[in-house]
mmCIF file with all atom_site columns, C-alpha atoms in Angstrom:
data_model
loop_
_atom_site.group_PDB
_atom_site.id
_atom_site.type_symbol
_atom_site.label_atom_id
_atom_site.label_alt_id
_atom_site.label_comp_id
_atom_site.label_asym_id
_atom_site.label_entity_id
_atom_site.label_seq_id
_atom_site.pdbx_PDB_ins_code
_atom_site.Cartn_x
_atom_site.Cartn_y
_atom_site.Cartn_z
_atom_site.occupancy
_atom_site.B_iso_or_equiv
_atom_site.pdbx_formal_charge
_atom_site.auth_seq_id
_atom_site.auth_comp_id
_atom_site.auth_asym_id
_atom_site.auth_atom_id
_atom_site.pdbx_PDB_model_num
ATOM 1   C CA . MET A 1 1   ? 43.502  1.133   -19.067 1.00 0.00 ? 1   MET A CA 1
ATOM 2   C CA . GLY A 1 2   ? 43.546  4.808   -19.866 1.00 0.00 ? 2   GLY A CA 1
ATOM 3   C CA . ASP A 1 3   ? 40.564  6.859   -20.892 1.00 0.00 ? 3   ASP A CA 1
ATOM 4   C CA . THR A 1 4   ? 39.078  4.318   -23.257 1.00 0.00 ? 4   THR A CA 1
ATOM 5   C CA . ILE A 1 5   ? 36.087  2.387   -22.097 1.00 0.00 ? 5   ILE A CA 1
ATOM 6   C CA . MET A 1 6   ? 36.124  -1.286  -22.832 1.00 0.00 ? 6   MET A CA 1
ATOM 7   C CA . PRO A 1 7   ? 32.895  -3.136  -23.701 1.00 0.00 ? 7   PRO A CA 1
ATOM 8   C CA . ILE A 1 8   ? 31.124  -4.383  -20.627 1.00 0.00 ? 8   ILE A CA 1
ATOM 9   C CA . GLY A 1 9   ? 30.991  -8.128  -20.200 1.00 0.00 ? 9   GLY A CA 1
ATOM 10  C CA . LYS A 1 10  ? 27.812  -9.993  -19.358 1.00 0.00 ? 10  LYS A CA 1
ATOM 11  C CA . THR A 1 11  ? 28.705  -10.252 -15.683 1.00 0.00 ? 11  THR A CA 1
ATOM 12  C CA . GLU A 1 12  ? 29.984  -6.710  -15.149 1.00 0.00 ? 12  GLU A CA 1
ATOM 13  C CA . THR A 1 13  ? 27.948  -3.595  -14.661 1.00 0.00 ? 13  THR A CA 1
ATOM 14  C CA . LYS A 1 14  ? 29.003  -0.041  -15.501 1.00 0.00 ? 14  LYS A CA 1
ATOM 15  C CA . ALA A 1 15  ? 29.340  0.621   -11.776 1.00 0.00 ? 15  ALA A CA 1
ATOM 16  C CA . ALA A 1 16  ? 31.657  -2.354  -11.371 1.00 0.00 ? 16  ALA A CA 1
ATOM 17  C CA . GLN A 1 17  ? 33.752  -1.292  -14.371 1.00 0.00 ? 17  GLN A CA 1
ATOM 18  C CA . PHE A 1 18  ? 33.969  2.255   -12.973 1.00 0.00 ? 18  PHE A CA 1
ATOM 19  C CA . ALA A 1 19  ? 35.049  0.895   -9.589  1.00 0.00 ? 19  ALA A CA 1
ATOM 20  C CA . ASP A 1 20  ? 37.735  -1.223  -11.272 1.00 0.00 ? 20  ASP A CA 1
ATOM 21  C CA . GLU A 1 21  ? 39.077  1.741   -13.214 1.00 0.00 ? 21  GLU A CA 1
ATOM 22  C CA . THR A 1 22  ? 39.063  4.229   -10.330 1.00 0.00 ? 22  THR A CA 1
ATOM 23  C CA . ASN A 1 23  ? 40.111  2.067   -7.401  1.00 0.00 ? 23  ASN A CA 1
ATOM 24  C CA . ASP A 1 24  ? 42.117  -0.925  -8.573  1.00 0.00 ? 24  ASP A CA 1
ATOM 25  C CA . ALA A 1 25  ? 44.098  -1.075  -5.332  1.00 0.00 ? 25  ALA A CA 1
ATOM 26  C CA . ALA A 1 26  ? 41.068  -1.456  -3.089  1.00 0.00 ? 26  ALA A CA 1
ATOM 27  C CA . ASP A 1 27  ? 39.298  -3.863  -5.495  1.00 0.00 ? 27  ASP A CA 1
ATOM 28  C CA . VAL A 1 28  ? 35.922  -2.353  -4.582  1.00 0.00 ? 28  VAL A CA 1
ATOM 29  C CA . ARG A 1 29  ? 32.983  -3.744  -6.552  1.00 0.00 ? 29  ARG A CA 1
ATOM 30  C CA . MET A 1 30  ? 29.473  -2.438  -6.298  1.00 0.00 ? 30  MET A CA 1
ATOM 31  C CA . ASN A 1 31  ? 26.577  -4.818  -6.487  1.00 0.00 ? 31  ASN A CA 1
ATOM 32  C CA . PRO A 1 32  ? 24.060  -4.185  -9.243  1.00 0.00 ? 32  PRO A CA 1
ATOM 33  C CA . PRO A 1 33  ? 20.762  -2.695  -8.096  1.00 0.00 ? 33  PRO A CA 1
ATOM 34  C CA . PRO A 1 34  ? 17.995  -5.173  -7.295  1.00 0.00 ? 34  PRO A CA 1
ATOM 35  C CA . PRO A 1 35  ? 15.731  -5.997  -10.222 1.00 0.00 ? 35  PRO A CA 1
ATOM 36  C CA . ARG A 1 36  ? 12.744  -3.691  -10.583 1.00 0.00 ? 36  ARG A CA 1
ATOM 37  C CA . PRO A 1 37  ? 9.305   -5.265  -10.617 1.00 0.00 ? 37  PRO A CA 1
ATOM 38  C CA . ASN A 1 38  ? 7.517   -5.436  -13.918 1.00 0.00 ? 38  ASN A CA 1
ATOM 39  C CA . PRO A 1 39  ? 5.417   -2.220  -14.204 1.00 0.00 ? 39  PRO A CA 1
ATOM 40  C CA . ARG A 1 40  ? 2.574   -4.106  -15.886 1.00 0.00 ? 40  ARG A CA 1
ATOM 41  C CA . GLN A 1 41  ? 2.441   -6.600  -13.036 1.00 0.00 ? 41  GLN A CA 1
ATOM 42  C CA . GLU A 1 42  ? 2.451   -3.778  -10.456 1.00 0.00 ? 42  GLU A CA 1
ATOM 43  C CA . HIS A 1 43  ? -0.406  -2.071  -12.303 1.00 0.00 ? 43  HIS A CA 1
ATOM 44  C CA . ARG A 1 44  ? -2.433  -5.300  -12.436 1.00 0.00 ? 44  ARG A CA 1
ATOM 45  C CA . GLN A 1 45  ? -1.979  -5.877  -8.708  1.00 0.00 ? 45  GLN A CA 1
ATOM 46  C CA . ARG A 1 46  ? -3.116  -2.341  -7.895  1.00 0.00 ? 46  ARG A CA 1
ATOM 47  C CA . ALA A 1 47  ? -6.037  -2.590  -10.301 1.00 0.00 ? 47  ALA A CA 1
ATOM 48  C CA . HIS A 1 48  ? -7.262  -5.817  -8.678  1.00 0.00 ? 48  HIS A CA 1
ATOM 49  C CA . GLY A 1 49  ? -7.103  -4.564  -5.104  1.00 0.00 ? 49  GLY A CA 1
ATOM 50  C CA . GLY A 1 50  ? -3.836  -6.294  -4.233  1.00 0.00 ? 50  GLY A CA 1
ATOM 51  C CA . LYS A 1 51  ? -5.136  -9.784  -4.931  1.00 0.00 ? 51  LYS A CA 1
ATOM 52  C CA . GLN A 1 52  ? -2.521  -12.461 -4.938  1.00 0.00 ? 52  GLN A CA 1
ATOM 53  C CA . GLY A 1 53  ? -2.193  -14.727 -7.889  1.00 0.00 ? 53  GLY A CA 1
ATOM 54  C CA . VAL A 1 54  ? -3.386  -18.280 -7.492  1.00 0.00 ? 54  VAL A CA 1
ATOM 55  C CA . ARG A 1 55  ? -1.476  -21.307 -8.651  1.00 0.00 ? 55  ARG A CA 1
ATOM 56  C CA . LYS A 1 56  ? -2.146  -22.690 -12.087 1.00 0.00 ? 56  LYS A CA 1
ATOM 57  C CA . GLY A 1 57  ? -5.235  -24.876 -11.939 1.00 0.00 ? 57  GLY A CA 1
ATOM 58  C CA . PHE A 1 58  ? -6.716  -22.979 -8.980  1.00 0.00 ? 58  PHE A CA 1
ATOM 59  C CA . GLY A 1 59  ? -8.509  -20.086 -10.684 1.00 0.00 ? 59  GLY A CA 1
ATOM 60  C CA . LEU A 1 60  ? -12.191 -19.223 -10.630 1.00 0.00 ? 60  LEU A CA 1
ATOM 61  C CA . HIS A 1 61  ? -12.826 -21.244 -13.786 1.00 0.00 ? 61  HIS A CA 1
ATOM 62  C CA . ASP A 1 62  ? -11.179 -24.290 -12.197 1.00 0.00 ? 62  ASP A CA 1
ATOM 63  C CA . TRP A 1 63  ? -13.251 -23.842 -9.022  1.00 0.00 ? 63  TRP A CA 1
ATOM 64  C CA . MET A 1 64  ? -16.501 -23.628 -10.965 1.00 0.00 ? 64  MET A CA 1
ATOM 65  C CA . ARG A 1 65  ? -15.597 -26.783 -12.903 1.00 0.00 ? 65  ARG A CA 1
ATOM 66  C CA . LEU A 1 66  ? -14.861 -28.587 -9.629  1.00 0.00 ? 66  LEU A CA 1
ATOM 67  C CA . THR A 1 67  ? -18.188 -27.530 -8.086  1.00 0.00 ? 67  THR A CA 1
ATOM 68  C CA . ARG A 1 68  ? -20.047 -28.934 -11.084 1.00 0.00 ? 68  ARG A CA 1
ATOM 69  C CA . ARG A 1 69  ? -18.230 -32.279 -11.050 1.00 0.00 ? 69  ARG A CA 1
ATOM 70  C CA . ALA A 1 70  ? -17.574 -33.046 -7.379  1.00 0.00 ? 70  ALA A CA 1
ATOM 71  C CA . LYS A 1 71  ? -20.071 -35.154 -5.483  1.00 0.00 ? 71  LYS A CA 1
ATOM 72  C CA . ASP A 1 72  ? -19.678 -34.013 -1.844  1.00 0.00 ? 72  ASP A CA 1
ATOM 73  C CA . LEU A 1 73  ? -17.467 -30.924 -1.522  1.00 0.00 ? 73  LEU A CA 1
ATOM 74  C CA . ALA A 1 74  ? -19.136 -29.919 1.762   1.00 0.00 ? 74  ALA A CA 1
ATOM 75  C CA . GLN A 1 75  ? -18.246 -33.369 3.158   1.00 0.00 ? 75  GLN A CA 1
ATOM 76  C CA . ARG A 1 76  ? -21.744 -33.862 4.577   1.00 0.00 ? 76  ARG A CA 1
ATOM 77  C CA . LYS A 1 77  ? -21.511 -37.581 3.706   1.00 0.00 ? 77  LYS A CA 1
ATOM 78  C CA . GLY A 1 78  ? -25.103 -37.730 2.511   1.00 0.00 ? 78  GLY A CA 1
ATOM 79  C CA . ALA A 1 79  ? -26.550 -35.902 5.514   1.00 0.00 ? 79  ALA A CA 1
ATOM 80  C CA . PRO A 1 80  ? -29.214 -33.285 4.758   1.00 0.00 ? 80  PRO A CA 1
ATOM 81  C CA . ILE A 1 81  ? -28.555 -29.579 5.163   1.00 0.00 ? 81  ILE A CA 1
ATOM 82  C CA . ARG A 1 82  ? -28.899 -28.839 8.883   1.00 0.00 ? 82  ARG A CA 1
ATOM 83  C CA . ARG A 1 83  ? -30.776 -25.955 10.489  1.00 0.00 ? 83  ARG A CA 1
ATOM 84  C CA . ASP A 1 84  ? -29.440 -26.259 14.021  1.00 0.00 ? 84  ASP A CA 1
ATOM 85  C CA . ILE A 1 85  ? -25.688 -25.593 13.939  1.00 0.00 ? 85  ILE A CA 1
ATOM 86  C CA . THR A 1 86  ? -24.461 -23.727 17.017  1.00 0.00 ? 86  THR A CA 1
ATOM 87  C CA . VAL A 1 87  ? -21.681 -21.167 17.172  1.00 0.00 ? 87  VAL A CA 1
ATOM 88  C CA . GLU A 1 88  ? -19.872 -23.499 19.588  1.00 0.00 ? 88  GLU A CA 1
ATOM 89  C CA . GLU A 1 89  ? -19.879 -26.289 16.994  1.00 0.00 ? 89  GLU A CA 1
ATOM 90  C CA . VAL A 1 90  ? -18.569 -23.946 14.298  1.00 0.00 ? 90  VAL A CA 1
ATOM 91  C CA . LYS A 1 91  ? -15.704 -22.904 16.612  1.00 0.00 ? 91  LYS A CA 1
ATOM 92  C CA . THR A 1 92  ? -14.459 -26.512 16.711  1.00 0.00 ? 92  THR A CA 1
ATOM 93  C CA . HIS A 1 93  ? -13.996 -26.556 12.923  1.00 0.00 ? 93  HIS A CA 1
ATOM 94  C CA . ASN A 1 94  ? -11.142 -24.054 12.723  1.00 0.00 ? 94  ASN A CA 1
ATOM 95  C CA . LYS A 1 95  ? -8.387  -25.913 10.864  1.00 0.00 ? 95  LYS A CA 1
ATOM 96  C CA . PRO A 1 96  ? -7.532  -25.654 7.142   1.00 0.00 ? 96  PRO A CA 1
ATOM 97  C CA . HIS A 1 97  ? -8.396  -29.329 6.557   1.00 0.00 ? 97  HIS A CA 1
ATOM 98  C CA . ASP A 1 98  ? -11.714 -28.928 8.436   1.00 0.00 ? 98  ASP A CA 1
ATOM 99  C CA . GLY A 1 99  ? -12.692 -25.275 8.275   1.00 0.00 ? 99  GLY A CA 1
ATOM 100 C CA . TRP A 1 100 ? -16.222 -24.005 8.745   1.00 0.00 ? 100 TRP A CA 1
ATOM 101 C CA . MET A 1 101 ? -17.264 -20.385 8.455   1.00 0.00 ? 101 MET A CA 1
ATOM 102 C CA . ILE A 1 102 ? -20.481 -18.483 9.089   1.00 0.00 ? 102 ILE A CA 1
ATOM 103 C CA . LEU A 1 103 ? -21.595 -16.125 6.304   1.00 0.00 ? 103 LEU A CA 1
ATOM 104 C CA . ARG A 1 104 ? -24.923 -14.339 6.636   1.00 0.00 ? 104 ARG A CA 1
ATOM 105 C CA . GLY A 1 105 ? -26.371 -16.956 8.975   1.00 0.00 ? 105 GLY A CA 1
ATOM 106 C CA . LYS A 1 106 ? -25.301 -19.931 6.868   1.00 0.00 ? 106 LYS A CA 1
ATOM 107 C CA . VAL A 1 107 ? -22.488 -22.319 7.742   1.00 0.00 ? 107 VAL A CA 1
ATOM 108 C CA . TYR A 1 108 ? -20.069 -23.392 5.014   1.00 0.00 ? 108 TYR A CA 1
ATOM 109 C CA . ASN A 1 109 ? -17.208 -25.891 5.011   1.00 0.00 ? 109 ASN A CA 1
ATOM 110 C CA . VAL A 1 110 ? -14.741 -23.653 3.162   1.00 0.00 ? 110 VAL A CA 1
ATOM 111 C CA . ALA A 1 111 ? -11.765 -26.028 3.466   1.00 0.00 ? 111 ALA A CA 1
ATOM 112 C CA . PRO A 1 112 ? -11.989 -27.159 -0.186  1.00 0.00 ? 112 PRO A CA 1
ATOM 113 C CA . TYR A 1 113 ? -12.102 -23.517 -1.370  1.00 0.00 ? 113 TYR A CA 1
ATOM 114 C CA . LEU A 1 114 ? -9.020  -22.221 0.501   1.00 0.00 ? 114 LEU A CA 1
ATOM 115 C CA . ALA A 1 115 ? -6.565  -22.848 -2.346  1.00 0.00 ? 115 ALA A CA 1
ATOM 116 C CA . TYR A 1 116 ? -8.876  -21.155 -4.845  1.00 0.00 ? 116 TYR A CA 1
ATOM 117 C CA . HIS A 1 117 ? -9.380  -17.858 -2.963  1.00 0.00 ? 117 HIS A CA 1
ATOM 118 C CA . PRO A 1 118 ? -7.861  -15.036 -5.064  1.00 0.00 ? 118 PRO A CA 1
ATOM 119 C CA . GLY A 1 119 ? -6.697  -13.151 -1.962  1.00 0.00 ? 119 GLY A CA 1
ATOM 120 C CA . GLY A 1 120 ? -4.803  -16.169 -0.671  1.00 0.00 ? 120 GLY A CA 1
ATOM 121 C CA . SER A 1 121 ? -5.785  -18.881 1.764   1.00 0.00 ? 121 SER A CA 1
ATOM 122 C CA . GLU A 1 122 ? -4.303  -17.010 4.742   1.00 0.00 ? 122 GLU A CA 1
ATOM 123 C CA . ILE A 1 123 ? -7.176  -14.507 4.765   1.00 0.00 ? 123 ILE A CA 1
ATOM 124 C CA . LEU A 1 124 ? -9.777  -17.252 4.967   1.00 0.00 ? 124 LEU A CA 1
ATOM 125 C CA . GLU A 1 125 ? -7.787  -19.295 7.482   1.00 0.00 ? 125 GLU A CA 1
ATOM 126 C CA . ARG A 1 126 ? -8.013  -16.396 9.973   1.00 0.00 ? 126 ARG A CA 1
ATOM 127 C CA . CYS A 1 127 ? -11.821 -16.631 9.717   1.00 0.00 ? 127 CYS A CA 1
ATOM 128 C CA . LEU A 1 128 ? -12.188 -20.389 10.193  1.00 0.00 ? 128 LEU A CA 1
ATOM 129 C CA . GLY A 1 129 ? -14.503 -21.284 13.056  1.00 0.00 ? 129 GLY A CA 1
ATOM 130 C CA . LYS A 1 130 ? -15.937 -17.752 13.142  1.00 0.00 ? 130 LYS A CA 1
ATOM 131 C CA . ASP A 1 131 ? -18.686 -15.553 11.751  1.00 0.00 ? 131 ASP A CA 1
ATOM 132 C CA . ALA A 1 132 ? -17.020 -13.744 8.840   1.00 0.00 ? 132 ALA A CA 1
ATOM 133 C CA . SER A 1 133 ? -20.161 -11.984 7.582   1.00 0.00 ? 133 SER A CA 1
ATOM 134 C CA . LYS A 1 134 ? -19.042 -8.419  8.341   1.00 0.00 ? 134 LYS A CA 1
ATOM 135 C CA . LEU A 1 135 ? -15.607 -8.939  6.818   1.00 0.00 ? 135 LEU A CA 1
ATOM 136 C CA . PHE A 1 136 ? -17.090 -10.659 3.779   1.00 0.00 ? 136 PHE A CA 1
ATOM 137 C CA . ASP A 1 137 ? -19.600 -7.863  3.243   1.00 0.00 ? 137 ASP A CA 1
ATOM 138 C CA . LYS A 1 138 ? -16.897 -5.234  3.626   1.00 0.00 ? 138 LYS A CA 1
ATOM 139 C CA . TYR A 1 139 ? -14.923 -6.604  0.660   1.00 0.00 ? 139 TYR A CA 1
ATOM 140 C CA . HIS A 1 140 ? -17.368 -8.820  -1.260  1.00 0.00 ? 140 HIS A CA 1
ATOM 141 C CA . GLN A 1 141 ? -20.854 -7.422  -0.752  1.00 0.00 ? 141 GLN A CA 1
ATOM 142 C CA . TRP A 1 142 ? -21.561 -7.885  -4.474  1.00 0.00 ? 142 TRP A CA 1
ATOM 143 C CA . VAL A 1 143 ? -20.504 -11.558 -4.531  1.00 0.00 ? 143 VAL A CA 1
ATOM 144 C CA . ASN A 1 144 ? -23.228 -14.207 -4.817  1.00 0.00 ? 144 ASN A CA 1
ATOM 145 C CA . ILE A 1 145 ? -22.187 -16.520 -1.987  1.00 0.00 ? 145 ILE A CA 1
ATOM 146 C CA . ASP A 1 146 ? -24.506 -19.335 -3.025  1.00 0.00 ? 146 ASP A CA 1
ATOM 147 C CA . GLY A 1 147 ? -23.252 -19.173 -6.602  1.00 0.00 ? 147 GLY A CA 1
ATOM 148 C CA . LEU A 1 148 ? -19.634 -19.315 -5.505  1.00 0.00 ? 148 LEU A CA 1
ATOM 149 C CA . ILE A 1 149 ? -19.615 -21.690 -2.517  1.00 0.00 ? 149 ILE A CA 1
ATOM 150 C CA . GLY A 1 150 ? -23.186 -22.948 -2.310  1.00 0.00 ? 150 GLY A CA 1
ATOM 151 C CA . THR A 1 151 ? -21.968 -26.523 -2.750  1.00 0.00 ? 151 THR A CA 1
ATOM 152 C CA . LEU A 1 152 ? -20.064 -26.118 0.539   1.00 0.00 ? 152 LEU A CA 1
ATOM 153 C CA . LEU A 1 153 ? -23.203 -25.375 2.583   1.00 0.00 ? 153 LEU A CA 1
ATOM 154 C CA . ILE A 1 154 ? -23.446 -27.402 5.788   1.00 0.00 ? 154 ILE A CA 1
ATOM 155 C CA . GLY A 1 155 ? -26.549 -25.700 7.158   1.00 0.00 ? 155 GLY A CA 1
ATOM 156 C CA . SER A 1 156 ? -27.818 -22.642 8.960   1.00 0.00 ? 156 SER A CA 1
ATOM 157 C CA . LEU A 1 157 ? -26.931 -21.205 12.309  1.00 0.00 ? 157 LEU A CA 1
ATOM 158 C CA . LYS A 1 158 ? -29.301 -22.182 15.120  1.00 0.00 ? 158 LYS A CA 1
ATOM 159 C CA . GLY A 1 159 ? -31.804 -19.408 15.742  1.00 0.00 ? 159 GLY A CA 1
ATOM 160 C CA . HIS A 1 160 ? -31.091 -17.730 12.430  1.00 0.00 ? 160 HIS A CA 1
ATOM 161 C CA . GLU A 1 161 ? -33.864 -18.018 9.888   1.00 0.00 ? 161 GLU A CA 1
ATOM 162 C CA . MET A 1 162 ? -32.867 -18.600 6.286   1.00 0.00 ? 162 MET A CA 1
ATOM 163 C CA . PRO A 1 163 ? -35.253 -16.456 4.233   1.00 0.00 ? 163 PRO A CA 1
ATOM 164 C CA . CYS A 1 164 ? -37.129 -18.204 1.475   1.00 0.00 ? 164 CYS A CA 1
ATOM 165 C CA . LEU A 1 165 ? -37.664 -16.606 -1.896  1.00 0.00 ? 165 LEU A CA 1
ATOM 166 C CA . GLY A 1 166 ? -40.572 -14.189 -1.630  1.00 0.00 ? 166 GLY A CA 1
ATOM 167 C CA . GLU A 1 167 ? -40.711 -14.369 2.168   1.00 0.00 ? 167 GLU A CA 1
ATOM 168 C CA . ASP A 1 168 ? -39.914 -10.660 2.527   1.00 0.00 ? 168 ASP A CA 1
ATOM 169 C CA . ASP A 1 169 ? -42.424 -9.548  -0.122  1.00 0.00 ? 169 ASP A CA 1
ATOM 170 C CA . GLU A 1 170 ? -45.336 -7.679  1.446   1.00 0.00 ? 170 GLU A CA 1
ATOM 171 C CA . ASP A 1 171 ? -47.097 -7.574  -1.921  1.00 0.00 ? 171 ASP A CA 1
ATOM 172 C CA . ASP A 1 172 ? -47.854 -11.315 -1.667  1.00 0.00 ? 172 ASP A CA 1
ATOM 173 C CA . GLU A 1 173 ? -49.733 -10.848 1.611   1.00 0.00 ? 173 GLU A CA 1
ATOM 174 C CA . SER A 1 174 ? -51.695 -7.841  0.407   1.00 0.00 ? 174 SER A CA 1
ATOM 175 C CA . SER A 1 175 ? -52.680 -9.591  -2.827  1.00 0.00 ? 175 SER A CA 1
ATOM 176 C CA . ASP A 1 176 ? -54.092 -12.525 -0.802  1.00 0.00 ? 176 ASP A CA 1
ATOM 177 C CA . GLU A 1 177 ? -56.222 -10.188 1.312   1.00 0.00 ? 177 GLU A CA 1
ATOM 178 C CA . GLY A 1 178 ? -57.885 -8.696  -1.753  1.00 0.00 ? 178 GLY A CA 1
ATOM 179 C CA . ASN A 1 179 ? -59.338 -12.042 -2.862  1.00 0.00 ? 179 ASN A CA 1
#
């Protein structure tokens, strides 16, 4: 071959060509380095807190469309929202096809939402049948639960009062006393 360098073919790398030229007897070939991840994709993942991508058709927009159109996502089968759900009952609903979760004293059937969760369904699956309020507030304190999964509400935890709008306002009581 000599000192001239031949054009590299589509399947050869410079390292492989160098190995061929320097060690023909041993026929040593080096594998090309593994492909580097796309820097833009790495930046996006870091910027979004390591969220995993969701499959096409399972984004937030798709979820919101489903919540507007679906009749019974919570699978209550026409039953009213309950106010007496026990922790023991929630514990029995711990499977992806039948997964309940407690968030801030309310019980949700999150099974229909698993595929839509931006962090992946695995995170939510670990919380099925449990009170995930502290974990939820750690990462999603700013999220409006009722706006996102309100259609999945089963009821409230027994012994936990669901506050009504204005219930915590002391101004209402003091304004009544002045009349």
